[in-house]
Amino acid sequence: MGIKYSNYANVVAYRDRRPMHTANQILTANKLTLVRGAITVGLAPKAHLNLSRELLEWKISTMLAFIDTNSIFTIKNVNDLEMSERVTVAYFIGMVFAQIHMQKMYNIRHLEHLKSPGIGFTSRSGDLKNPDLWGVDLRTRQSYLVEAKGSTLRSNYFDNTKIIKAESQLNAILQINYTVAGVTQTFNGANLKKLIIATHPDMNNEIIQHIIDPIEENQKLIKVQGNEMVYKHYLHLINFLTIENSNLVEISRIPNVKFRVINLKMFNCSIGLLEDIYQILKPKLVIETPREEDLIGINEDINSILNTYELDQNNEKYSIGIDGVIVLNNDYEVI
């Protein structure tokens, strides 16, 4: 089970249909991986809002309504939508699948949404919009700037004009200034890798991703607060776990590691998070509008926990991401 993908050295190679490997590669993923991606992507820009369970369920339902996860992922039901509805679904598919790819293939735990209100940037007037996502592999110090594109149209390749536009958005970025505990790290040049991730169904209706590394230009500087970035990644899930009837569970294959989960009966699964991360973030929910000083230590503490557990595990019964988020089938035996 999985998602097909191909890598390209640059946009010219993509336009010439010259992938870096002659055959499509496969990213291992299943239904639970898809649910996990759906519950974490897309909410960070709304971190100042108290979002509802109905929205959480809509996100999951949307992905399961349009993606068939048997064997190689395929797209379904989109032909019954009118065009404006297809655009909405396509955008969401692009974001979810980009998140899954970056966590699995690039070891990125937390992706910052550059559409978030808290992002600071300096640029010339008339600049293009920011790309979608940025994250850093804390072990290698390699960071990734991502423009996610999605489509529901069947084709062997993504539309060239949209790829060129994505390249322009990425090429507008000169540097990311990433601040944690008052220390600012600068990411540019070799340690700021830029990627276009374009997701769509091919002519066989199978989902395929094109991963393209554009040739660099730059002018814009973006400022990211590391504690806020991690806080926003988990905030809405923490809120759901707090207001719902949550339970502590252990998985037999991972003894002595506790997860706090809530049951989503309509999907026959439970979703949740490492209990250690939950306990760090739960007290922050009482702060209506957290300030930078309210979030001190969150980035270091949570990444330290994740370094200890090494939890990236997926099978037919549960899916655990490198960020500690879990989706668990309700028929799985827990301790």
mmCIF file of C-alpha atoms in Angstrom:
data_model
loop_
_atom_site.group_PDB
_atom_site.id
_atom_site.type_symbol
_atom_site.label_atom_id
_atom_site.label_comp_id
_atom_site.label_asym_id
_atom_site.label_seq_id
_atom_site.Cartn_x
_atom_site.Cartn_y
_atom_site.Cartn_z
ATOM 1 C CA MET A 1 0.000 0.000 0.000
ATOM 2 C CA GLY A 2 1.318 3.432 -0.760
ATOM 3 C CA ILE A 3 1.708 6.550 -2.844
ATOM 4 C CA LYS A 4 3.668 6.747 -6.089
ATOM 5 C CA TYR A 5 6.169 9.568 -6.508
ATOM 6 C CA SER A 6 8.921 10.768 -8.839
ATOM 7 C CA ASN A 7 11.779 13.229 -8.213
ATOM 8 C CA TYR A 8 13.035 15.862 -10.651
ATOM 9 C CA ALA A 9 16.259 17.875 -10.430
ATOM 10 C CA ASN A 10 14.536 21.111 -11.487
ATOM 11 C CA VAL A 11 11.514 22.518 -13.332
ATOM 12 C CA VAL A 12 13.220 22.177 -16.720
ATOM 13 C CA ALA A 13 13.722 18.458 -16.076
ATOM 14 C CA TYR A 14 10.068 18.195 -15.113
ATOM 15 C CA ARG A 15 8.909 19.953 -18.294
ATOM 16 C CA ASP A 16 11.162 17.621 -20.300
ATOM 17 C CA ARG A 17 9.750 14.611 -18.404
ATOM 18 C CA ARG A 18 13.174 13.550 -17.121
ATOM 19 C CA PRO A 19 12.734 12.094 -13.615
ATOM 20 C CA MET A 20 15.786 11.189 -11.554
ATOM 21 C CA HIS A 21 14.668 7.525 -11.507
ATOM 22 C CA THR A 22 13.267 5.648 -14.489
ATOM 23 C CA ALA A 23 10.458 4.030 -12.472
ATOM 24 C CA ASN A 24 8.046 5.544 -9.976
ATOM 25 C CA GLN A 25 9.033 5.130 -6.352
ATOM 26 C CA ILE A 26 6.566 4.151 -3.622
ATOM 27 C CA LEU A 27 6.045 5.870 -0.291
ATOM 28 C CA THR A 28 4.594 3.337 2.166
ATOM 29 C CA ALA A 29 1.262 4.585 3.508
ATOM 30 C CA ASN A 30 -2.224 3.318 4.363
ATOM 31 C CA LYS A 31 -5.637 4.584 5.440
ATOM 32 C CA LEU A 32 -4.436 5.408 8.942
ATOM 33 C CA THR A 33 -1.518 7.418 7.525
ATOM 34 C CA LEU A 34 -4.038 9.415 5.500
ATOM 35 C CA VAL A 35 -6.201 10.102 8.556
ATOM 36 C CA ARG A 36 -3.136 11.181 10.528
ATOM 37 C CA GLY A 37 -2.145 13.625 7.794
ATOM 38 C CA ALA A 38 -5.661 15.026 7.597
ATOM 39 C CA ILE A 39 -5.940 15.820 11.313
ATOM 40 C CA THR A 40 -2.679 17.766 11.540
ATOM 41 C CA VAL A 41 -2.387 19.691 8.280
ATOM 42 C CA GLY A 42 -4.155 22.955 7.610
ATOM 43 C CA LEU A 43 -5.170 24.035 11.115
ATOM 44 C CA ALA A 44 -2.109 26.020 12.224
ATOM 45 C CA PRO A 45 -3.215 29.276 10.517
ATOM 46 C CA LYS A 46 -6.410 29.005 12.627
ATOM 47 C CA ALA A 47 -4.525 28.485 15.887
ATOM 48 C CA HIS A 48 -6.237 31.492 17.453
ATOM 49 C CA LEU A 49 -9.677 29.859 17.041
ATOM 50 C CA ASN A 50 -11.446 27.192 19.082
ATOM 51 C CA LEU A 51 -12.320 24.784 16.285
ATOM 52 C CA SER A 52 -15.017 22.144 16.546
ATOM 53 C CA ARG A 53 -15.103 18.367 16.412
ATOM 54 C CA GLU A 54 -17.309 18.738 13.335
ATOM 55 C CA LEU A 55 -14.388 20.366 11.515
ATOM 56 C CA LEU A 56 -12.033 17.585 12.603
ATOM 57 C CA GLU A 57 -14.482 15.006 11.275
ATOM 58 C CA TRP A 58 -14.941 16.977 8.040
ATOM 59 C CA LYS A 59 -11.196 16.872 7.395
ATOM 60 C CA ILE A 60 -11.066 13.108 7.838
ATOM 61 C CA SER A 61 -14.298 12.515 5.918
ATOM 62 C CA THR A 62 -13.073 14.620 3.018
ATOM 63 C CA MET A 63 -9.934 12.545 2.545
ATOM 64 C CA LEU A 64 -11.751 9.218 2.924
ATOM 65 C CA ALA A 65 -14.499 10.347 0.544
ATOM 66 C CA PHE A 66 -12.070 11.052 -2.273
ATOM 67 C CA ILE A 67 -9.067 8.756 -1.676
ATOM 68 C CA ASP A 68 -9.230 4.967 -1.955
ATOM 69 C CA THR A 69 -6.373 3.565 0.161
ATOM 70 C CA ASN A 70 -6.441 -0.014 -1.125
ATOM 71 C CA SER A 71 -2.996 -0.908 -2.531
ATOM 72 C CA ILE A 72 -1.690 2.125 -4.472
ATOM 73 C CA PHE A 73 -3.819 5.126 -3.467
ATOM 74 C CA THR A 74 -6.417 6.110 -6.069
ATOM 75 C CA ILE A 75 -8.844 8.994 -6.340
ATOM 76 C CA LYS A 76 -12.617 8.479 -6.320
ATOM 77 C CA ASN A 77 -15.930 10.372 -6.421
ATOM 78 C CA VAL A 78 -14.520 13.629 -7.825
ATOM 79 C CA ASN A 79 -16.418 13.309 -11.103
ATOM 80 C CA ASP A 80 -19.609 13.939 -9.148
ATOM 81 C CA LEU A 81 -18.404 17.376 -8.018
ATOM 82 C CA GLU A 82 -18.783 20.664 -9.845
ATOM 83 C CA MET A 83 -15.597 22.601 -10.591
ATOM 84 C CA SER A 84 -15.462 24.929 -7.554
ATOM 85 C CA GLU A 85 -15.938 21.931 -5.252
ATOM 86 C CA ARG A 86 -13.126 20.083 -7.028
ATOM 87 C CA VAL A 87 -10.786 23.033 -6.465
ATOM 88 C CA THR A 88 -11.371 22.892 -2.705
ATOM 89 C CA VAL A 89 -10.773 19.135 -2.594
ATOM 90 C CA ALA A 90 -7.662 19.451 -4.788
ATOM 91 C CA TYR A 91 -6.083 22.076 -2.497
ATOM 92 C CA PHE A 92 -6.681 19.960 0.594
ATOM 93 C CA ILE A 93 -5.337 16.806 -1.085
ATOM 94 C CA GLY A 94 -2.206 18.718 -2.075
ATOM 95 C CA MET A 95 -1.562 19.898 1.478
ATOM 96 C CA VAL A 96 -2.260 16.559 3.197
ATOM 97 C CA PHE A 97 -0.118 14.555 0.801
ATOM 98 C CA ALA A 98 2.720 17.079 1.023
ATOM 99 C CA GLN A 99 2.647 16.763 4.818
ATOM 100 C CA ILE A 100 2.758 12.957 4.606
ATOM 101 C CA HIS A 101 5.671 13.081 2.149
ATOM 102 C CA MET A 102 7.751 15.529 4.207
ATOM 103 C CA GLN A 103 7.345 13.561 7.431
ATOM 104 C CA LYS A 104 8.083 10.205 5.830
ATOM 105 C CA MET A 105 10.813 11.085 3.327
ATOM 106 C CA TYR A 106 12.518 14.135 4.867
ATOM 107 C CA ASN A 107 12.197 13.517 8.631
ATOM 108 C CA ILE A 108 10.278 16.754 9.248
ATOM 109 C CA ARG A 109 8.281 16.564 12.483
ATOM 110 C CA HIS A 110 6.641 19.967 12.449
ATOM 111 C CA LEU A 111 5.766 22.006 9.359
ATOM 112 C CA GLU A 112 5.133 25.712 9.769
ATOM 113 C CA HIS A 113 2.319 27.104 7.648
ATOM 114 C CA LEU A 114 3.667 30.290 6.119
ATOM 115 C CA LYS A 115 0.126 31.632 5.710
ATOM 116 C CA SER A 116 -0.098 31.889 9.516
ATOM 117 C CA PRO A 117 -0.739 35.342 11.027
ATOM 118 C CA GLY A 118 2.313 34.994 13.312
ATOM 119 C CA ILE A 119 4.809 34.786 10.434
ATOM 120 C CA GLY A 120 6.932 37.875 9.915
ATOM 121 C CA PHE A 121 8.480 38.683 6.563
ATOM 122 C CA THR A 122 10.278 41.484 4.782
ATOM 123 C CA SER A 123 10.003 41.872 1.031
ATOM 124 C CA ARG A 124 9.691 44.295 -1.825
ATOM 125 C CA SER A 125 6.283 45.710 -2.676
ATOM 126 C CA GLY A 126 4.224 43.608 -5.062
ATOM 127 C CA ASP A 127 5.783 40.327 -3.950
ATOM 128 C CA LEU A 128 4.185 37.010 -4.745
ATOM 129 C CA LYS A 129 2.442 35.112 -1.972
ATOM 130 C CA ASN A 130 4.487 33.034 0.441
ATOM 131 C CA PRO A 131 4.927 29.310 -0.243
ATOM 132 C CA ASP A 132 2.866 26.919 1.882
ATOM 133 C CA LEU A 133 5.171 25.187 4.361
ATOM 134 C CA TRP A 134 8.579 25.241 6.013
ATOM 135 C CA GLY A 135 10.244 22.745 8.359
ATOM 136 C CA VAL A 136 13.666 21.653 9.589
ATOM 137 C CA ASP A 137 15.274 18.275 10.267
ATOM 138 C CA LEU A 138 16.765 19.024 13.678
ATOM 139 C CA ARG A 139 19.414 16.339 13.337
ATOM 140 C CA THR A 140 20.946 17.442 10.044
ATOM 141 C CA ARG A 141 19.972 21.152 10.271
ATOM 142 C CA GLN A 142 18.654 20.864 6.728
ATOM 143 C CA SER A 143 15.472 22.849 6.219
ATOM 144 C CA TYR A 144 12.819 22.591 3.523
ATOM 145 C CA LEU A 145 10.562 25.195 1.960
ATOM 146 C CA VAL A 146 7.562 23.565 0.299
ATOM 147 C CA GLU A 147 4.938 24.701 -2.160
ATOM 148 C CA ALA A 148 2.135 22.110 -2.177
ATOM 149 C CA LYS A 149 -0.020 21.721 -5.273
ATOM 150 C CA GLY A 150 -3.006 19.439 -5.743
ATOM 151 C CA SER A 151 -5.332 18.495 -8.575
ATOM 152 C CA THR A 152 -8.203 16.057 -9.092
ATOM 153 C CA LEU A 153 -7.763 15.950 -12.894
ATOM 154 C CA ARG A 154 -6.463 12.710 -14.352
ATOM 155 C CA SER A 155 -3.192 13.241 -16.192
ATOM 156 C CA ASN A 156 0.257 11.690 -16.291
ATOM 157 C CA TYR A 157 1.757 15.065 -15.307
ATOM 158 C CA PHE A 158 0.738 18.119 -13.329
ATOM 159 C CA ASP A 159 -0.069 21.300 -15.262
ATOM 160 C CA ASN A 160 3.207 22.999 -16.314
ATOM 161 C CA THR A 161 1.916 26.537 -15.749
ATOM 162 C CA LYS A 162 1.049 25.760 -12.123
ATOM 163 C CA ILE A 163 4.495 24.235 -11.574
ATOM 164 C CA ILE A 164 6.123 27.378 -12.981
ATOM 165 C CA LYS A 165 3.988 29.530 -10.661
ATOM 166 C CA ALA A 166 5.023 27.371 -7.708
ATOM 167 C CA GLU A 167 8.657 27.836 -8.702
ATOM 168 C CA SER A 168 8.176 31.617 -8.668
ATOM 169 C CA GLN A 169 6.708 31.502 -5.156
ATOM 170 C CA LEU A 170 9.640 29.464 -3.858
ATOM 171 C CA ASN A 171 12.221 31.553 -5.686
ATOM 172 C CA ALA A 172 10.965 34.697 -3.967
ATOM 173 C CA ILE A 173 12.407 33.455 -0.648
ATOM 174 C CA LEU A 174 15.950 34.379 0.333
ATOM 175 C CA GLN A 175 16.155 33.237 3.946
ATOM 176 C CA ILE A 176 14.327 31.839 6.965
ATOM 177 C CA ASN A 177 15.226 33.220 10.394
ATOM 178 C CA TYR A 178 14.219 30.590 12.958
ATOM 179 C CA THR A 179 14.175 31.688 16.611
ATOM 180 C CA VAL A 180 14.054 29.346 19.619
ATOM 181 C CA ALA A 181 14.840 30.431 23.206
ATOM 182 C CA GLY A 182 16.085 33.791 21.990
ATOM 183 C CA VAL A 183 18.619 32.235 19.617
ATOM 184 C CA THR A 184 18.093 32.819 15.897
ATOM 185 C CA GLN A 185 19.332 30.346 13.320
ATOM 186 C CA THR A 186 19.591 31.406 9.717
ATOM 187 C CA PHE A 187 18.593 29.065 6.908
ATOM 188 C CA ASN A 188 19.570 30.030 3.382
ATOM 189 C CA GLY A 189 21.544 28.705 0.458
ATOM 190 C CA ALA A 190 22.470 25.040 0.875
ATOM 191 C CA ASN A 191 20.529 24.527 4.127
ATOM 192 C CA LEU A 192 17.268 25.917 2.682
ATOM 193 C CA LYS A 193 16.148 23.319 0.159
ATOM 194 C CA LYS A 194 13.120 24.290 -1.922
ATOM 195 C CA LEU A 195 10.595 21.709 -3.105
ATOM 196 C CA ILE A 196 7.449 21.671 -5.187
ATOM 197 C CA ILE A 197 5.218 18.727 -4.251
ATOM 198 C CA ALA A 198 2.467 18.287 -6.833
ATOM 199 C CA THR A 199 -0.141 15.588 -6.129
ATOM 200 C CA HIS A 200 -2.787 14.345 -8.584
ATOM 201 C CA PRO A 201 -4.300 11.190 -10.134
ATOM 202 C CA ASP A 202 -2.547 9.774 -13.190
ATOM 203 C CA MET A 203 -4.366 8.286 -16.184
ATOM 204 C CA ASN A 204 -4.905 5.077 -14.202
ATOM 205 C CA ASN A 205 -6.531 7.160 -11.459
ATOM 206 C CA GLU A 206 -3.633 6.344 -9.115
ATOM 207 C CA ILE A 207 -2.329 9.154 -6.920
ATOM 208 C CA ILE A 208 1.156 10.277 -7.935
ATOM 209 C CA GLN A 209 3.423 12.962 -6.489
ATOM 210 C CA HIS A 210 6.003 14.925 -8.451
ATOM 211 C CA ILE A 211 8.811 16.264 -6.229
ATOM 212 C CA ILE A 212 10.632 19.091 -8.007
ATOM 213 C CA ASP A 213 13.673 21.058 -6.841
ATOM 214 C CA PRO A 214 13.542 24.484 -8.527
ATOM 215 C CA ILE A 215 16.570 26.564 -9.524
ATOM 216 C CA GLU A 216 17.055 29.274 -6.900
ATOM 217 C CA GLU A 217 16.437 32.990 -7.017
ATOM 218 C CA ASN A 218 15.520 34.988 -3.931
ATOM 219 C CA GLN A 219 14.573 38.245 -2.250
ATOM 220 C CA LYS A 220 12.211 37.679 0.705
ATOM 221 C CA LEU A 221 13.170 37.001 4.331
ATOM 222 C CA ILE A 222 10.762 35.107 6.614
ATOM 223 C CA LYS A 223 10.852 35.003 10.411
ATOM 224 C CA VAL A 224 9.619 31.883 12.244
ATOM 225 C CA GLN A 225 9.247 31.526 16.018
ATOM 226 C CA GLY A 226 10.183 27.937 16.890
ATOM 227 C CA ASN A 227 8.102 27.600 20.075
ATOM 228 C CA GLU A 228 5.010 29.010 18.385
ATOM 229 C CA MET A 229 5.560 26.716 15.397
ATOM 230 C CA VAL A 230 5.460 23.567 17.552
ATOM 231 C CA TYR A 231 2.580 24.887 19.697
ATOM 232 C CA LYS A 232 0.396 25.523 16.653
ATOM 233 C CA HIS A 233 1.149 22.076 15.234
ATOM 234 C CA TYR A 234 -0.545 20.366 18.186
ATOM 235 C CA LEU A 235 -2.948 22.989 19.537
ATOM 236 C CA HIS A 236 -6.221 21.812 18.041
ATOM 237 C CA LEU A 237 -5.550 18.143 18.722
ATOM 238 C CA ILE A 238 -4.695 19.001 22.349
ATOM 239 C CA ASN A 239 -7.945 20.924 22.575
ATOM 240 C CA PHE A 240 -9.980 17.991 21.238
ATOM 241 C CA LEU A 241 -8.257 15.617 23.671
ATOM 242 C CA THR A 242 -9.039 17.958 26.568
ATOM 243 C CA ILE A 243 -12.724 18.634 25.912
ATOM 244 C CA GLU A 244 -13.605 15.093 24.762
ATOM 245 C CA ASN A 245 -13.641 11.909 26.838
ATOM 246 C CA SER A 246 -10.028 10.873 26.287
ATOM 247 C CA ASN A 247 -8.366 7.659 27.445
ATOM 248 C CA LEU A 248 -4.806 6.558 28.087
ATOM 249 C CA VAL A 249 -3.683 3.522 26.100
ATOM 250 C CA GLU A 250 -0.517 1.518 25.526
ATOM 251 C CA ILE A 251 0.257 -0.516 22.419
ATOM 252 C CA SER A 252 1.563 -4.024 22.980
ATOM 253 C CA ARG A 253 4.384 -3.573 20.464
ATOM 254 C CA ILE A 254 5.531 -0.362 22.157
ATOM 255 C CA PRO A 255 5.457 -1.105 25.900
ATOM 256 C CA ASN A 256 5.721 1.628 28.529
ATOM 257 C CA VAL A 257 4.727 4.370 26.069
ATOM 258 C CA LYS A 258 1.368 5.990 26.771
ATOM 259 C CA PHE A 259 -0.888 7.742 24.288
ATOM 260 C CA ARG A 260 -3.916 9.886 25.060
ATOM 261 C CA VAL A 261 -6.667 9.231 22.522
ATOM 262 C CA ILE A 262 -10.287 10.023 21.716
ATOM 263 C CA ASN A 263 -12.605 7.629 19.919
ATOM 264 C CA LEU A 264 -14.041 8.549 16.521
ATOM 265 C CA LYS A 265 -16.698 5.849 16.197
ATOM 266 C CA MET A 266 -17.865 6.971 12.776
ATOM 267 C CA PHE A 267 -14.401 6.176 11.390
ATOM 268 C CA ASN A 268 -13.780 3.086 13.547
ATOM 269 C CA CYS A 269 -10.570 4.582 14.857
ATOM 270 C CA SER A 270 -9.113 6.622 17.687
ATOM 271 C CA ILE A 271 -6.778 9.579 17.311
ATOM 272 C CA GLY A 272 -4.403 11.059 19.809
ATOM 273 C CA LEU A 273 -0.944 11.983 20.944
ATOM 274 C CA LEU A 274 1.932 10.936 23.158
ATOM 275 C CA GLU A 275 0.855 11.535 26.751
ATOM 276 C CA ASP A 276 4.164 13.255 27.564
ATOM 277 C CA ILE A 277 3.528 15.875 24.879
ATOM 278 C CA TYR A 278 -0.090 16.268 25.989
ATOM 279 C CA GLN A 279 0.994 17.034 29.560
ATOM 280 C CA ILE A 280 3.411 19.723 28.374
ATOM 281 C CA LEU A 281 0.831 21.504 26.236
ATOM 282 C CA LYS A 282 -2.426 21.088 28.173
ATOM 283 C CA PRO A 283 -1.660 23.878 30.710
ATOM 284 C CA LYS A 284 -1.156 26.319 27.832
ATOM 285 C CA LEU A 285 -4.798 26.006 26.755
ATOM 286 C CA VAL A 286 -5.947 28.200 29.645
ATOM 287 C CA ILE A 287 -4.006 31.107 28.132
ATOM 288 C CA GLU A 288 -6.407 32.821 25.720
ATOM 289 C CA THR A 289 -3.709 34.437 23.580
ATOM 290 C CA PRO A 290 -0.300 32.913 24.358
ATOM 291 C CA ARG A 291 2.655 35.280 24.144
ATOM 292 C CA GLU A 292 6.154 34.270 23.206
ATOM 293 C CA GLU A 293 7.174 34.132 26.868
ATOM 294 C CA ASP A 294 4.262 31.750 27.623
ATOM 295 C CA LEU A 295 5.685 29.188 25.189
ATOM 296 C CA ILE A 296 9.299 29.150 26.354
ATOM 297 C CA GLY A 297 10.827 25.672 26.272
ATOM 298 C CA ILE A 298 8.059 23.978 24.262
ATOM 299 C CA ASN A 299 10.174 23.369 21.163
ATOM 300 C CA GLU A 300 13.142 21.900 23.050
ATOM 301 C CA ASP A 301 11.041 19.844 25.477
ATOM 302 C CA ILE A 302 8.832 18.242 22.839
ATOM 303 C CA ASN A 303 11.665 17.486 20.454
ATOM 304 C CA SER A 304 13.622 15.966 23.342
ATOM 305 C CA ILE A 305 10.700 13.624 24.051
ATOM 306 C CA LEU A 306 10.429 12.658 20.381
ATOM 307 C CA ASN A 307 14.169 11.997 20.217
ATOM 308 C CA THR A 308 13.751 9.556 23.095
ATOM 309 C CA TYR A 309 10.866 7.549 21.664
ATOM 310 C CA GLU A 310 11.678 7.271 17.903
ATOM 311 C CA LEU A 311 8.054 6.480 17.053
ATOM 312 C CA ASP A 312 7.680 6.476 13.256
ATOM 313 C CA GLN A 313 5.660 3.250 12.893
ATOM 314 C CA ASN A 314 2.876 2.265 10.513
ATOM 315 C CA ASN A 315 0.951 -0.950 9.939
ATOM 316 C CA GLU A 316 -2.613 -2.028 9.188
ATOM 317 C CA LYS A 317 -3.727 -1.422 12.797
ATOM 318 C CA TYR A 318 -2.053 1.842 13.788
ATOM 319 C CA SER A 319 -0.076 4.741 12.366
ATOM 320 C CA ILE A 320 2.307 6.845 14.462
ATOM 321 C CA GLY A 321 4.061 9.859 13.000
ATOM 322 C CA ILE A 322 7.450 11.269 13.872
ATOM 323 C CA ASP A 323 5.531 14.077 15.626
ATOM 324 C CA GLY A 324 3.954 11.639 18.133
ATOM 325 C CA VAL A 325 0.448 11.798 16.618
ATOM 326 C CA ILE A 326 -1.301 8.407 16.493
ATOM 327 C CA VAL A 327 -4.277 6.948 14.631
ATOM 328 C CA LEU A 328 -5.368 3.565 15.966
ATOM 329 C CA ASN A 329 -7.985 1.119 14.692
ATOM 330 C CA ASN A 330 -10.658 0.531 17.321
ATOM 331 C CA ASP A 331 -10.275 -3.244 17.016
ATOM 332 C CA TYR A 332 -6.604 -3.118 17.981
ATOM 333 C CA GLU A 333 -5.855 -4.696 21.349
ATOM 334 C CA VAL A 334 -4.360 -2.151 23.729
ATOM 335 C CA ILE A 335 -2.818 -2.668 27.146
#
